[in-house]
Amino acid sequence: MNRISNIVMTMIAATAIGAAGSLRAAERGVEIEHLGVNNTLVRVTADGKYLILPVQESNDEATVNVLVDGKTDKTLSVRLAKSKVDYTVPLKIEDYKGKKVLLNVVTSQSRSSVREAKEDACWQNISVSDTFDTSNREKFRPAYHHTPLYGWMNDPNGMFYKDGEWHLCYQWNPYGSKWQNLSWGHSVSRDLIHWEHRPDAVIEPDGLGMIFSGSSAVDRSGSAGFGKDAVVAMYTSAAASQIQSLAWSDDNGETFTKYDGNPVLTLDSEARDPNMFWGAERNVWILVLAHALDHEMLIFSSPDMKDWTLESSFGRGLGAQDGVWECPDLFELPVNGESGKKWVLLCNLNPGGPFGGSATQYFIGDFDGKTFTSDTDDSGKVPTKWLDYGKDHYATVSFSDAPDGRRTVIGWMSNWQYAPEVPTMQFRSANTLPREVGIFRAPDGQLYVSSTPSPEVDALRGALVKSVSKTSLGSKARTYSIPELCEIDMEISPKKAESVEIELSNAAGEKVVMVYDAKSDSLSFDRRKSGIVDFSQDFPAVTVSPAYTDGDKVGLRIFIDRSSIEVFGKDGRFAMTNLVFPNSPYSRLSVRATGGSARLSDLKIYSITVE
């Protein structure tokens, strides 16, 4: 859940945005000079923390060059408002106090004259302010999932645990709610549920490009030369090429300093999203790098995170190959109920997911410190396996240095097919609940990765609003009231039924229908009538997951937030994550059987407590 930070922000109510337009430029702390139909200078003439930039999402991006004392400090891409202001974003200027700040703005707007260009809404509303309002204005902002306070977010990256705190970095655009200006945003939590948002990006774009995804690790020995226990981040610098760079922190990730020898790894082809960890057996750092367009992962080693040796590659022709490979992660896990251990290689790809767009596939196998070798099925082939069978689970990676041997992961809760179009504006995208991954052997004899909500998630439970120990199911639905925010646990025994249908609905008739099919041992999720679905032709969908049951029962754990539903099978044997945008919250749970009788047992409905 988001704890709105008081570090930066409190006001500018919506009325204040409109009022700004009635003030003269000088009263708003700026001087505006139009040089032509596509070029405008904005001089900052007042002290303040922020320059408030008005945004209109339907506009093309303007290039904003920020000059400080005559030298370019940064360059932004912003969809500056033309005919209306959808929302505003802050450009932090307090560090420039006492200096001359000039914005050289180049737009691509078609204008017949300078006179017409002067009428753009951005010039009437741009202003200097000491505050920026981040109070939530979105009905679909999740109540208990991590989101950015404002702006665009995609991949989680650079996640690590240190000194009792979980650090979640993420791909962030602070200057709009669509993809651009990628930096690393930063949030911190002591319990994986309540997140404190850091106000500034910890790693910002530079002359090498935008800051794409990567990883962080605690350098216990100081092998990289940045000090013992320094947090070292490795990320992709993305401009004309994609190259790998380092930054380090000696204050537990609060601030990062870029290595002056960047880049540390270059290739003559597209490669990104470096994921590194300490390889204790060889006493070297191991790096997995996505060779995106070649649909493979490259494995490197290094004694110091700076000089990297290519050891091997994995993946060409294996698994899902329809999209680019991205965001790898490689780690070892014990096999549940067995004595051995296996390695898991996460491989996110887009497109090519099981139901279109982006998804997370994985491989289980062995790693000798240099080469990863995948297990095969009974036919001798490397099977394609999915970590989550919903539409909205991508870029899944784990926290480094997690305590007690845990392997805790978080994913991006969206899909590249429609992520920029979902019905929010103040922010876009959320993260999944934190999950613990493991390995289990299914009835088919194959090993699979399990995914269960992290134990910290239990603390979200509020009142037990309904409990049913056992009841029979037939063609007439049994219906129960549910809170807007809730967790639903249940166990289903199909018995003689062909299927069991679980429906979540509201008074307007919007609904999500989940069906457990006994014959195929699978669960489907139909969101075609779930609420607002018309913003993308790819959003209305039915997703299906194998249940991997080992008996005649299937256990379900369902989490409902304002715009998402996450379904977990018993012991995490499957997971399914889907966004939903109902016009009013779902208020009813209905369960019925088809083709015979079934049994519902251990039904518990918990409200979810939000501070």
Coordinates of C-alpha atoms in Angstrom, one line a residue:
M1 CA 0.0 0.0 0.0
N2 CA 1.3 3.5 -0.7
R3 CA 2.1 5.7 2.2
I4 CA 2.0 9.2 0.7
S5 CA 5.3 10.8 1.6
N6 CA 5.4 14.1 3.2
I7 CA 9.0 14.7 2.3
V8 CA 8.2 16.7 -0.8
M9 CA 4.6 17.5 -1.1
T10 CA 1.3 18.8 0.0
M11 CA -0.8 21.1 -2.1
I12 CA -1.6 22.7 -5.5
A13 CA -5.2 21.7 -5.6
A14 CA -6.8 21.3 -9.0
T15 CA -8.3 24.8 -8.7
A16 CA -4.8 26.2 -8.3
I17 CA -3.8 24.7 -11.7
G18 CA -6.6 26.6 -13.4
A19 CA -5.9 29.7 -11.4
A20 CA -2.3 29.7 -12.6
G21 CA -3.4 30.5 -16.1
S22 CA -5.0 33.8 -15.0
L23 CA -1.7 35.0 -13.6
R24 CA 0.8 36.8 -15.7
A25 CA 4.1 35.0 -16.4
A26 CA 6.1 37.2 -14.1
E27 CA 3.7 36.4 -11.2
R28 CA 4.3 32.7 -11.9
G29 CA 8.0 33.2 -11.7
V30 CA 8.9 32.8 -15.4
E31 CA 9.6 34.9 -18.4
I32 CA 8.5 33.4 -21.7
E33 CA 10.0 34.4 -25.1
H34 CA 8.6 32.8 -28.3
L35 CA 11.3 32.6 -31.0
G36 CA 9.2 30.9 -33.6
V37 CA 6.3 28.5 -34.1
N38 CA 8.3 25.6 -32.6
N39 CA 10.8 27.2 -30.3
T40 CA 10.3 28.9 -26.9
L41 CA 12.6 30.1 -24.2
V42 CA 11.4 30.0 -20.5
R43 CA 13.5 31.9 -18.0
V44 CA 13.0 31.0 -14.3
T45 CA 12.9 34.4 -12.4
A46 CA 11.8 33.2 -8.9
D47 CA 13.2 30.9 -6.3
G48 CA 11.3 27.7 -5.6
K49 CA 11.6 24.0 -5.3
Y50 CA 9.8 23.1 -8.5
L51 CA 9.0 24.4 -12.0
I52 CA 5.5 22.9 -12.6
L53 CA 5.1 21.7 -16.2
P54 CA 1.6 21.2 -17.6
V55 CA 1.1 18.0 -19.6
Q56 CA -1.5 16.9 -22.2
E57 CA -1.1 13.3 -23.0
S58 CA -2.5 13.4 -26.5
N59 CA 0.3 15.8 -27.6
D60 CA 3.6 15.0 -29.2
E61 CA 6.6 15.2 -27.0
A62 CA 8.5 18.5 -26.8
T63 CA 12.3 18.5 -26.2
V64 CA 13.1 20.6 -23.1
N65 CA 16.8 21.5 -22.7
V66 CA 17.5 22.7 -19.2
L67 CA 20.4 25.2 -19.1
V68 CA 22.0 26.3 -15.8
D69 CA 24.4 29.3 -16.0
G70 CA 24.5 28.7 -19.8
K71 CA 25.4 25.0 -19.7
T72 CA 23.1 22.2 -20.5
D73 CA 22.3 20.3 -17.3
K74 CA 19.7 17.9 -18.6
T75 CA 17.3 17.2 -21.5
L76 CA 13.8 16.1 -21.1
S77 CA 10.9 14.9 -23.3
V78 CA 7.6 16.3 -22.1
R79 CA 4.1 16.2 -23.7
L80 CA 3.6 19.9 -23.0
A81 CA -0.1 20.9 -23.0
K82 CA -1.6 22.5 -26.1
S83 CA -5.4 22.8 -25.6
K84 CA -5.9 21.5 -22.0
V85 CA -3.9 20.5 -19.0
D86 CA -4.4 16.8 -18.1
Y87 CA -2.0 17.0 -15.1
T88 CA 1.2 18.6 -14.1
V89 CA 4.7 17.2 -13.3
P90 CA 7.5 18.8 -11.3
L91 CA 11.0 19.8 -12.5
K92 CA 13.1 20.1 -9.4
I93 CA 15.0 23.5 -9.5
E94 CA 15.8 24.0 -5.8
D95 CA 19.4 22.9 -6.4
Y96 CA 19.8 25.7 -8.9
K97 CA 19.1 28.5 -6.4
G98 CA 21.2 31.5 -7.1
K99 CA 21.9 30.4 -10.7
K100 CA 20.4 31.4 -14.0
V101 CA 18.0 28.7 -15.2
L102 CA 16.7 28.7 -18.8
L103 CA 14.5 26.2 -20.6
N104 CA 15.0 25.9 -24.4
V105 CA 11.9 24.2 -25.6
V106 CA 11.5 22.8 -29.0
T107 CA 8.0 21.4 -29.9
S108 CA 6.8 19.5 -32.9
Q109 CA 3.4 21.2 -32.8
S110 CA 2.2 22.5 -36.2
R111 CA 1.5 26.2 -35.9
S112 CA 0.7 28.8 -38.5
S113 CA 2.2 31.7 -36.6
V114 CA 4.0 32.6 -33.3
R115 CA 0.8 34.3 -32.3
E116 CA -1.0 31.0 -32.4
A117 CA 1.8 29.2 -30.6
K118 CA 1.6 31.7 -27.7
E119 CA -1.9 30.4 -26.9
D120 CA -0.8 26.9 -25.9
A121 CA -2.0 25.9 -22.5
C122 CA 1.5 25.1 -21.3
W123 CA 2.6 28.8 -21.5
Q124 CA -0.4 29.9 -19.5
N125 CA 0.1 27.5 -16.7
I126 CA 3.8 26.9 -16.3
S127 CA 4.9 28.2 -12.8
V128 CA 7.4 28.1 -10.0
S129 CA 6.2 26.5 -6.8
D130 CA 7.5 25.3 -3.4
T131 CA 5.0 22.4 -3.4
F132 CA 3.8 19.6 -5.7
D133 CA 0.6 17.8 -4.9
T134 CA 0.8 14.0 -5.0
S135 CA -2.4 13.2 -3.1
N136 CA -4.2 10.5 -5.1
R137 CA -6.7 11.6 -7.7
E138 CA -7.2 8.1 -9.3
K139 CA -10.1 5.8 -8.5
F140 CA -8.1 2.8 -9.9
R141 CA -4.9 3.4 -7.9
P142 CA -4.3 0.2 -6.0
A143 CA -4.7 0.4 -2.2
Y144 CA -2.1 -2.1 -1.2
H145 CA 0.2 -2.6 -4.2
H146 CA 3.2 -0.5 -4.8
T147 CA 2.8 2.3 -7.3
P148 CA 4.8 5.4 -8.1
L149 CA 3.4 8.6 -6.6
Y150 CA 3.1 10.0 -10.1
G151 CA 4.5 9.3 -13.6
W152 CA 5.1 6.2 -15.6
M153 CA 6.6 3.0 -14.1
N154 CA 7.6 -0.2 -15.8
D155 CA 10.2 -2.9 -14.8
P156 CA 11.1 -3.3 -11.2
N157 CA 14.9 -3.4 -11.1
G158 CA 17.9 -2.9 -8.8
M159 CA 16.1 -4.5 -5.9
F160 CA 18.1 -5.4 -2.8
Y161 CA 17.7 -6.0 0.9
K162 CA 20.1 -4.4 3.4
D163 CA 20.0 -3.6 7.2
G164 CA 16.3 -4.5 7.6
E165 CA 15.1 -2.6 4.6
W166 CA 13.8 -3.8 1.2
H167 CA 14.8 -1.4 -1.6
L168 CA 12.6 -1.4 -4.7
C169 CA 13.9 0.5 -7.7
Y170 CA 11.9 0.7 -10.9
Q171 CA 11.9 2.2 -14.4
W172 CA 10.4 5.7 -13.9
N173 CA 9.5 8.7 -16.0
P174 CA 9.1 11.6 -13.6
Y175 CA 7.9 13.9 -16.4
G176 CA 4.8 12.1 -17.6
S177 CA 2.7 9.0 -17.4
K178 CA 3.9 7.4 -20.6
W179 CA 7.2 5.7 -21.3
Q180 CA 10.1 8.2 -21.7
N181 CA 13.0 9.8 -19.7
L182 CA 13.7 6.5 -18.0
S183 CA 15.4 6.8 -14.6
W184 CA 15.5 4.6 -11.5
G185 CA 12.8 5.6 -9.1
H186 CA 13.2 4.3 -5.5
S187 CA 11.0 3.1 -2.7
V188 CA 11.9 1.6 0.6
S189 CA 10.0 -0.8 2.9
R190 CA 10.6 -2.6 6.2
D191 CA 7.8 -5.1 5.6
L192 CA 7.3 -5.4 1.8
I193 CA 3.8 -3.9 2.1
H194 CA 4.2 -0.3 3.3
W195 CA 6.4 1.7 0.9
E196 CA 8.1 5.0 1.5
H197 CA 8.7 6.8 -1.7
R198 CA 11.9 8.6 -2.2
P199 CA 11.2 11.9 -4.0
D200 CA 14.0 11.8 -6.5
A201 CA 15.4 9.4 -9.1
V202 CA 18.5 7.7 -7.7
I203 CA 20.0 7.2 -11.2
E204 CA 19.2 9.7 -13.9
P205 CA 19.9 9.8 -17.7
D206 CA 23.2 11.2 -18.8
G207 CA 25.3 11.5 -22.0
L208 CA 25.3 7.7 -22.4
G209 CA 21.5 7.5 -22.6
M210 CA 18.4 6.7 -20.5
I211 CA 18.8 4.4 -17.6
F212 CA 17.2 1.0 -18.5
S213 CA 16.8 -2.0 -16.2
G214 CA 19.5 -3.7 -14.2
S215 CA 20.3 -5.1 -10.7
S216 CA 22.0 -4.2 -7.5
A217 CA 24.1 -6.2 -5.1
V218 CA 25.8 -5.6 -1.8
D219 CA 29.6 -5.9 -2.3
R220 CA 30.5 -7.5 1.0
S221 CA 34.3 -7.6 0.4
G222 CA 34.6 -4.3 -1.5
S223 CA 35.9 -6.2 -4.6
A224 CA 34.7 -3.4 -7.0
G225 CA 36.8 -0.8 -5.2
F226 CA 33.9 1.3 -4.0
G227 CA 34.2 0.2 -0.3
K228 CA 33.2 -2.7 1.8
D229 CA 29.4 -3.3 1.9
A230 CA 28.9 -0.7 -0.9
V231 CA 25.7 -1.2 -2.9
V232 CA 26.6 -1.5 -6.5
A233 CA 24.1 -1.1 -9.3
M234 CA 24.6 -2.3 -12.9
Y235 CA 22.3 -1.0 -15.5
T236 CA 21.9 -0.5 -19.2
S237 CA 22.7 2.9 -20.6
A238 CA 20.4 3.2 -23.6
A239 CA 20.8 5.7 -26.5
A240 CA 22.0 4.9 -30.0
S241 CA 23.4 1.7 -28.5
Q242 CA 22.8 -0.3 -25.3
I243 CA 25.8 -0.6 -23.1
Q244 CA 26.3 -1.6 -19.5
S245 CA 27.3 0.9 -16.7
L246 CA 27.9 0.9 -12.9
A247 CA 26.9 3.2 -10.1
W248 CA 27.6 2.7 -6.4
S249 CA 26.2 3.8 -3.1
D250 CA 27.8 4.1 0.4
D251 CA 24.6 5.2 2.1
N252 CA 22.5 2.1 1.7
G253 CA 21.1 3.1 -1.6
E254 CA 19.9 6.6 -0.7
T255 CA 22.1 8.1 -3.3
F256 CA 24.2 6.6 -6.1
T257 CA 27.4 7.8 -7.7
K258 CA 28.1 6.8 -11.3
Y259 CA 31.4 5.1 -12.0
D260 CA 33.7 7.4 -13.9
G261 CA 34.9 4.6 -16.1
N262 CA 31.5 3.8 -17.6
P263 CA 30.6 1.9 -19.7
V264 CA 32.1 -1.3 -18.3
L265 CA 30.7 -3.7 -20.9
T266 CA 29.9 -3.1 -24.5
L267 CA 28.8 -5.4 -27.4
D268 CA 28.2 -4.8 -31.1
S269 CA 24.6 -5.9 -30.7
E270 CA 21.6 -5.1 -28.6
A271 CA 21.9 -6.4 -25.0
R272 CA 20.3 -5.1 -21.8
D273 CA 19.1 -5.6 -18.3
P274 CA 22.2 -6.9 -16.5
N275 CA 21.5 -9.1 -13.5
M276 CA 24.6 -9.9 -11.3
F277 CA 25.2 -11.9 -8.2
W278 CA 28.2 -13.3 -6.3
G279 CA 29.3 -16.7 -7.4
A280 CA 30.7 -18.1 -4.2
E281 CA 32.0 -21.4 -5.7
R282 CA 34.4 -19.5 -8.0
N283 CA 34.7 -16.3 -6.0
V284 CA 33.7 -14.1 -8.9
W285 CA 30.7 -12.0 -9.9
I286 CA 28.3 -13.7 -12.3
L287 CA 26.4 -11.6 -14.8
V288 CA 23.4 -12.7 -16.9
L289 CA 22.7 -10.3 -19.7
A290 CA 19.7 -10.4 -22.1
H291 CA 20.9 -10.7 -25.7
A292 CA 17.5 -9.3 -26.6
L293 CA 17.1 -9.7 -30.4
D294 CA 19.1 -13.0 -30.5
H295 CA 16.6 -14.6 -28.0
E296 CA 19.3 -15.8 -25.6
M297 CA 21.0 -15.0 -22.3
L298 CA 24.8 -14.3 -22.1
I299 CA 26.7 -15.3 -19.0
F300 CA 29.8 -13.4 -17.9
S301 CA 32.1 -13.5 -14.9
S302 CA 34.3 -10.8 -13.3
P303 CA 36.5 -10.4 -10.2
D304 CA 35.5 -6.7 -9.7
M305 CA 32.3 -5.9 -11.6
K306 CA 34.3 -3.9 -14.1
D307 CA 36.2 -6.4 -16.3
W308 CA 33.8 -9.0 -17.7
T309 CA 34.6 -12.3 -19.4
L310 CA 32.0 -14.0 -21.6
E311 CA 31.6 -17.6 -20.3
S312 CA 28.6 -19.0 -22.3
S313 CA 25.3 -18.3 -23.8
F314 CA 21.9 -20.0 -23.4
G315 CA 18.6 -20.0 -25.1
R316 CA 18.8 -19.9 -28.9
G317 CA 15.9 -21.9 -30.2
L318 CA 14.6 -22.8 -26.7
G319 CA 11.4 -21.9 -25.0
A320 CA 9.2 -19.1 -26.2
Q321 CA 11.0 -17.2 -29.0
D322 CA 8.3 -14.9 -30.5
G323 CA 9.5 -11.8 -28.7
V324 CA 12.7 -10.1 -27.4
W325 CA 14.3 -11.6 -24.3
E326 CA 14.6 -9.2 -21.4
C327 CA 15.1 -8.9 -17.6
P328 CA 16.9 -12.2 -16.7
D329 CA 17.4 -13.6 -13.2
L330 CA 19.4 -16.7 -12.2
F331 CA 19.3 -18.3 -8.7
E332 CA 19.4 -21.7 -7.0
L333 CA 16.5 -23.2 -5.0
P334 CA 15.9 -26.4 -3.1
V335 CA 13.3 -28.8 -4.5
N336 CA 10.4 -29.1 -2.1
G337 CA 10.2 -32.5 -0.5
E338 CA 13.4 -33.7 -2.1
S339 CA 17.1 -33.5 -1.1
G340 CA 18.5 -31.8 -4.2
K341 CA 18.7 -28.2 -5.5
K342 CA 18.2 -26.8 -9.0
W343 CA 18.8 -23.5 -10.7
V344 CA 16.1 -21.3 -12.1
L345 CA 16.6 -18.9 -15.0
L346 CA 13.9 -16.3 -15.3
C347 CA 13.5 -15.0 -18.8
N348 CA 11.0 -12.2 -19.5
L349 CA 9.9 -11.8 -23.1
N350 CA 7.7 -9.4 -25.2
P351 CA 5.7 -10.2 -27.1
G352 CA 5.1 -14.0 -27.1
G353 CA 3.3 -14.5 -23.8
P354 CA 0.7 -17.4 -23.6
F355 CA -2.2 -14.9 -24.0
G356 CA -0.5 -12.2 -26.0
G357 CA 2.0 -9.5 -25.2
S358 CA 4.6 -9.7 -22.4
A359 CA 5.1 -12.5 -19.8
T360 CA 7.7 -14.3 -17.7
Q361 CA 8.9 -17.7 -18.8
Y362 CA 11.5 -19.8 -16.9
F363 CA 13.9 -22.7 -17.2
I364 CA 14.9 -25.2 -14.5
G365 CA 18.3 -26.8 -14.8
D366 CA 21.9 -26.8 -13.6
F367 CA 24.6 -24.1 -13.4
D368 CA 28.3 -24.8 -12.9
G369 CA 29.4 -21.2 -12.5
K370 CA 29.9 -20.8 -16.2
T371 CA 27.2 -22.6 -18.1
F372 CA 23.5 -23.0 -17.6
T373 CA 22.0 -26.3 -18.8
S374 CA 18.2 -26.7 -18.9
D375 CA 16.4 -29.8 -17.9
T376 CA 14.3 -31.6 -20.6
D377 CA 11.0 -33.4 -20.5
D378 CA 10.3 -37.1 -21.2
S379 CA 10.7 -36.5 -25.0
G380 CA 14.1 -34.9 -24.5
K381 CA 12.9 -31.4 -25.3
V382 CA 13.3 -28.2 -23.2
P383 CA 9.7 -27.3 -22.2
T384 CA 8.2 -23.8 -22.2
K385 CA 7.1 -22.9 -18.7
W386 CA 5.4 -19.8 -17.4
L387 CA 5.7 -18.2 -14.0
D388 CA 2.2 -16.6 -14.1
Y389 CA -0.7 -17.4 -16.4
G390 CA -2.3 -14.0 -16.4
K391 CA -2.0 -11.1 -18.9
D392 CA -0.4 -8.7 -16.4
H393 CA 2.8 -10.1 -14.9
Y394 CA 6.1 -9.1 -16.5
A395 CA 9.7 -8.2 -15.8
T396 CA 9.8 -10.4 -12.7
V397 CA 13.1 -10.3 -10.8
S398 CA 14.2 -11.0 -7.3
F399 CA 15.6 -9.0 -4.4
S400 CA 19.4 -9.6 -3.9
D401 CA 20.7 -10.4 -0.4
A402 CA 17.2 -11.3 0.9
P403 CA 17.3 -12.6 4.5
D404 CA 17.0 -16.2 5.6
G405 CA 17.7 -17.7 2.2
R406 CA 14.5 -16.3 0.8
R407 CA 14.0 -15.8 -2.9
T408 CA 11.5 -13.0 -3.0
V409 CA 10.3 -11.6 -6.4
I410 CA 8.1 -8.8 -7.6
G411 CA 6.8 -8.2 -11.2
W412 CA 5.4 -5.3 -13.2
M413 CA 1.6 -5.6 -13.2
S414 CA 0.8 -4.7 -16.7
N415 CA 1.3 -5.7 -20.4
W416 CA 3.1 -3.9 -23.1
Q417 CA 0.1 -4.4 -25.4
Y418 CA -1.8 -1.7 -23.5
A419 CA 0.2 -0.4 -20.6
P420 CA 0.3 3.3 -21.8
E421 CA -3.5 3.2 -22.4
V422 CA -5.0 2.0 -19.1
P423 CA -7.5 4.4 -17.6
T424 CA -5.3 6.3 -15.2
M425 CA -3.3 9.5 -15.8
Q426 CA -1.7 10.7 -12.6
F427 CA 0.3 7.5 -12.6
R428 CA 0.6 4.4 -14.7
S429 CA 1.3 0.8 -13.5
A430 CA 1.7 -1.0 -10.3
N431 CA 3.7 -3.9 -9.0
T432 CA 2.5 -7.3 -8.1
L433 CA 2.4 -8.5 -4.5
P434 CA 5.7 -9.7 -3.3
R435 CA 6.0 -13.5 -3.8
E436 CA 8.2 -16.3 -2.6
V437 CA 9.3 -18.7 -5.3
G438 CA 10.2 -22.4 -4.8
I439 CA 10.4 -25.6 -6.8
F440 CA 7.9 -28.5 -6.7
R441 CA 7.4 -31.7 -8.6
A442 CA 4.0 -32.0 -10.2
P443 CA 1.9 -35.1 -10.9
D444 CA 3.4 -35.3 -14.4
G445 CA 6.9 -35.8 -12.9
Q446 CA 8.2 -32.5 -14.1
L447 CA 9.7 -29.8 -11.9
Y448 CA 7.9 -26.4 -11.8
V449 CA 8.4 -23.0 -10.0
S450 CA 5.9 -22.2 -7.3
S451 CA 4.8 -18.7 -6.5
T452 CA 3.2 -17.9 -3.1
P453 CA 2.4 -14.5 -1.5
S454 CA 5.2 -13.5 0.8
P455 CA 4.4 -14.1 4.5
E456 CA 4.3 -10.3 5.1
V457 CA 1.2 -10.2 3.0
D458 CA -0.8 -11.9 5.8
A459 CA -0.5 -8.7 7.8
L460 CA -3.0 -7.0 5.4
R461 CA -5.8 -9.1 6.7
G462 CA -8.4 -7.1 8.6
A463 CA -11.8 -8.6 9.7
L464 CA -12.9 -12.1 8.9
V465 CA -16.2 -11.1 7.2
K466 CA -17.3 -14.5 6.2
S467 CA -16.4 -18.1 7.1
V468 CA -18.0 -21.3 5.7
S469 CA -16.5 -24.6 6.8
K470 CA -18.3 -26.7 4.2
T471 CA -21.2 -26.5 1.8
S472 CA -22.5 -28.3 -1.3
L473 CA -22.6 -26.7 -4.7
G474 CA -25.1 -27.2 -7.5
S475 CA -26.4 -25.3 -10.5
K476 CA -27.9 -22.6 -8.2
A477 CA -25.1 -20.2 -7.1
R478 CA -24.2 -19.6 -3.5
T479 CA -23.7 -15.9 -3.1
Y480 CA -21.7 -13.9 -0.5
S481 CA -21.0 -10.2 0.0
I482 CA -17.4 -9.1 -0.3
P483 CA -15.6 -5.9 0.6
E484 CA -14.0 -3.7 -2.0
L485 CA -10.5 -4.7 -0.9
C486 CA -10.3 -8.3 0.2
E487 CA -8.6 -11.7 0.3
I488 CA -10.7 -14.8 -0.5
D489 CA -9.5 -18.2 0.4
M490 CA -11.4 -21.4 -0.5
E491 CA -11.0 -25.1 -1.3
I492 CA -13.0 -26.7 -4.1
S493 CA -13.8 -30.5 -4.5
P494 CA -15.3 -31.0 -7.9
K495 CA -16.6 -34.5 -7.0
K496 CA -19.1 -35.3 -9.8
A497 CA -19.2 -31.8 -11.3
E498 CA -17.6 -31.0 -14.7
S499 CA -16.6 -27.6 -13.5
V500 CA -17.0 -25.1 -10.7
E501 CA -17.6 -21.4 -11.6
I502 CA -16.5 -18.5 -9.4
E503 CA -17.9 -15.1 -10.2
L504 CA -17.0 -11.7 -8.9
S505 CA -19.6 -9.0 -9.8
N506 CA -21.0 -5.6 -9.0
A507 CA -24.5 -4.1 -9.2
A508 CA -23.9 -2.9 -12.7
G509 CA -23.5 -6.4 -14.0
E510 CA -19.7 -6.1 -14.5
K511 CA -18.1 -9.4 -13.7
V512 CA -15.0 -11.6 -13.7
V513 CA -15.7 -15.3 -14.1
M514 CA -13.2 -18.0 -13.1
V515 CA -13.9 -21.6 -13.9
Y516 CA -12.1 -24.7 -12.5
D517 CA -12.4 -27.4 -15.1
A518 CA -12.0 -30.8 -13.4
K519 CA -11.2 -32.8 -16.6
S520 CA -8.3 -30.6 -17.7
D521 CA -7.3 -29.6 -14.1
S522 CA -7.2 -26.0 -15.1
L523 CA -8.5 -22.6 -14.0
S524 CA -9.7 -20.0 -16.5
F525 CA -10.2 -16.3 -15.9
D526 CA -12.6 -14.3 -18.1
R527 CA -12.4 -10.5 -17.8
R528 CA -14.2 -9.6 -21.0
K529 CA -17.1 -8.1 -19.1
S530 CA -15.0 -6.9 -16.1
G531 CA -15.7 -3.2 -16.5
I532 CA -13.8 -0.7 -18.6
V533 CA -12.2 -2.9 -21.4
D534 CA -12.5 -0.8 -24.5
F535 CA -9.3 1.2 -24.3
S536 CA -7.5 -1.7 -26.1
Q537 CA -8.6 -4.5 -28.3
D538 CA -6.0 -6.7 -26.5
F539 CA -7.5 -6.1 -23.0
P540 CA -10.7 -8.2 -23.1
A541 CA -9.3 -11.7 -22.7
V542 CA -9.6 -15.2 -21.1
T543 CA -6.5 -16.6 -19.5
V544 CA -6.1 -20.3 -18.5
S545 CA -3.6 -21.9 -16.1
P546 CA -2.9 -25.5 -15.3
A547 CA -3.7 -26.2 -11.6
Y548 CA -1.2 -29.0 -11.0
T549 CA -3.4 -30.6 -8.3
D550 CA -2.3 -33.9 -6.8
G551 CA -5.7 -35.0 -5.6
D552 CA -9.4 -34.2 -5.9
K553 CA -9.2 -30.7 -4.4
V554 CA -8.0 -27.3 -5.6
G555 CA -7.2 -24.5 -3.2
L556 CA -7.4 -20.9 -4.2
R557 CA -6.2 -17.7 -2.6
I558 CA -7.6 -14.6 -4.4
F559 CA -6.5 -10.9 -3.8
I560 CA -8.8 -8.1 -5.0
D561 CA -7.5 -4.6 -5.2
R562 CA -9.1 -1.6 -7.0
S563 CA -7.7 -2.5 -10.4
S564 CA -6.2 -6.0 -10.1
I565 CA -7.0 -9.6 -9.1
E566 CA -4.2 -12.0 -8.2
V567 CA -5.1 -15.7 -7.9
F568 CA -2.8 -18.3 -6.3
G569 CA -3.2 -22.0 -6.3
K570 CA -2.6 -24.2 -3.2
D571 CA 1.1 -24.1 -2.2
G572 CA 1.7 -21.6 -5.0
R573 CA 1.4 -24.3 -7.7
F574 CA 0.1 -21.7 -10.1
A575 CA -0.4 -17.9 -10.2
M576 CA -2.6 -15.7 -12.4
T577 CA -2.5 -11.9 -12.4
N578 CA -5.0 -9.8 -14.3
L579 CA -5.9 -6.1 -14.3
V580 CA -9.5 -5.1 -14.1
F581 CA -11.2 -1.7 -14.2
P582 CA -14.8 -2.0 -12.8
N583 CA -16.8 1.2 -12.7
S584 CA -17.8 0.3 -9.2
P585 CA -16.1 -2.3 -6.9
Y586 CA -17.1 -5.9 -7.1
S587 CA -19.4 -6.6 -4.2
R588 CA -20.6 -10.2 -4.7
L589 CA -18.9 -13.6 -4.8
S590 CA -21.0 -16.4 -6.4
V591 CA -20.0 -20.0 -6.6
R592 CA -21.8 -22.8 -8.5
A593 CA -21.2 -26.2 -10.0
T594 CA -22.1 -27.4 -13.5
G595 CA -22.6 -31.0 -14.7
G596 CA -23.0 -32.4 -11.2
S597 CA -22.5 -31.6 -7.6
A598 CA -19.4 -30.3 -5.9
R599 CA -18.2 -29.1 -2.5
L600 CA -16.9 -25.7 -1.3
S601 CA -15.0 -25.8 2.0
D602 CA -12.8 -23.6 4.1
L603 CA -14.2 -20.4 2.6
K604 CA -12.8 -17.4 4.3
I605 CA -13.3 -13.8 3.2
Y606 CA -11.0 -11.2 4.8
S607 CA -11.3 -7.5 4.5
I608 CA -7.9 -5.9 3.7
T609 CA -6.8 -3.2 6.1
V610 CA -5.3 -0.1 4.5
E611 CA -3.6 2.5 6.7

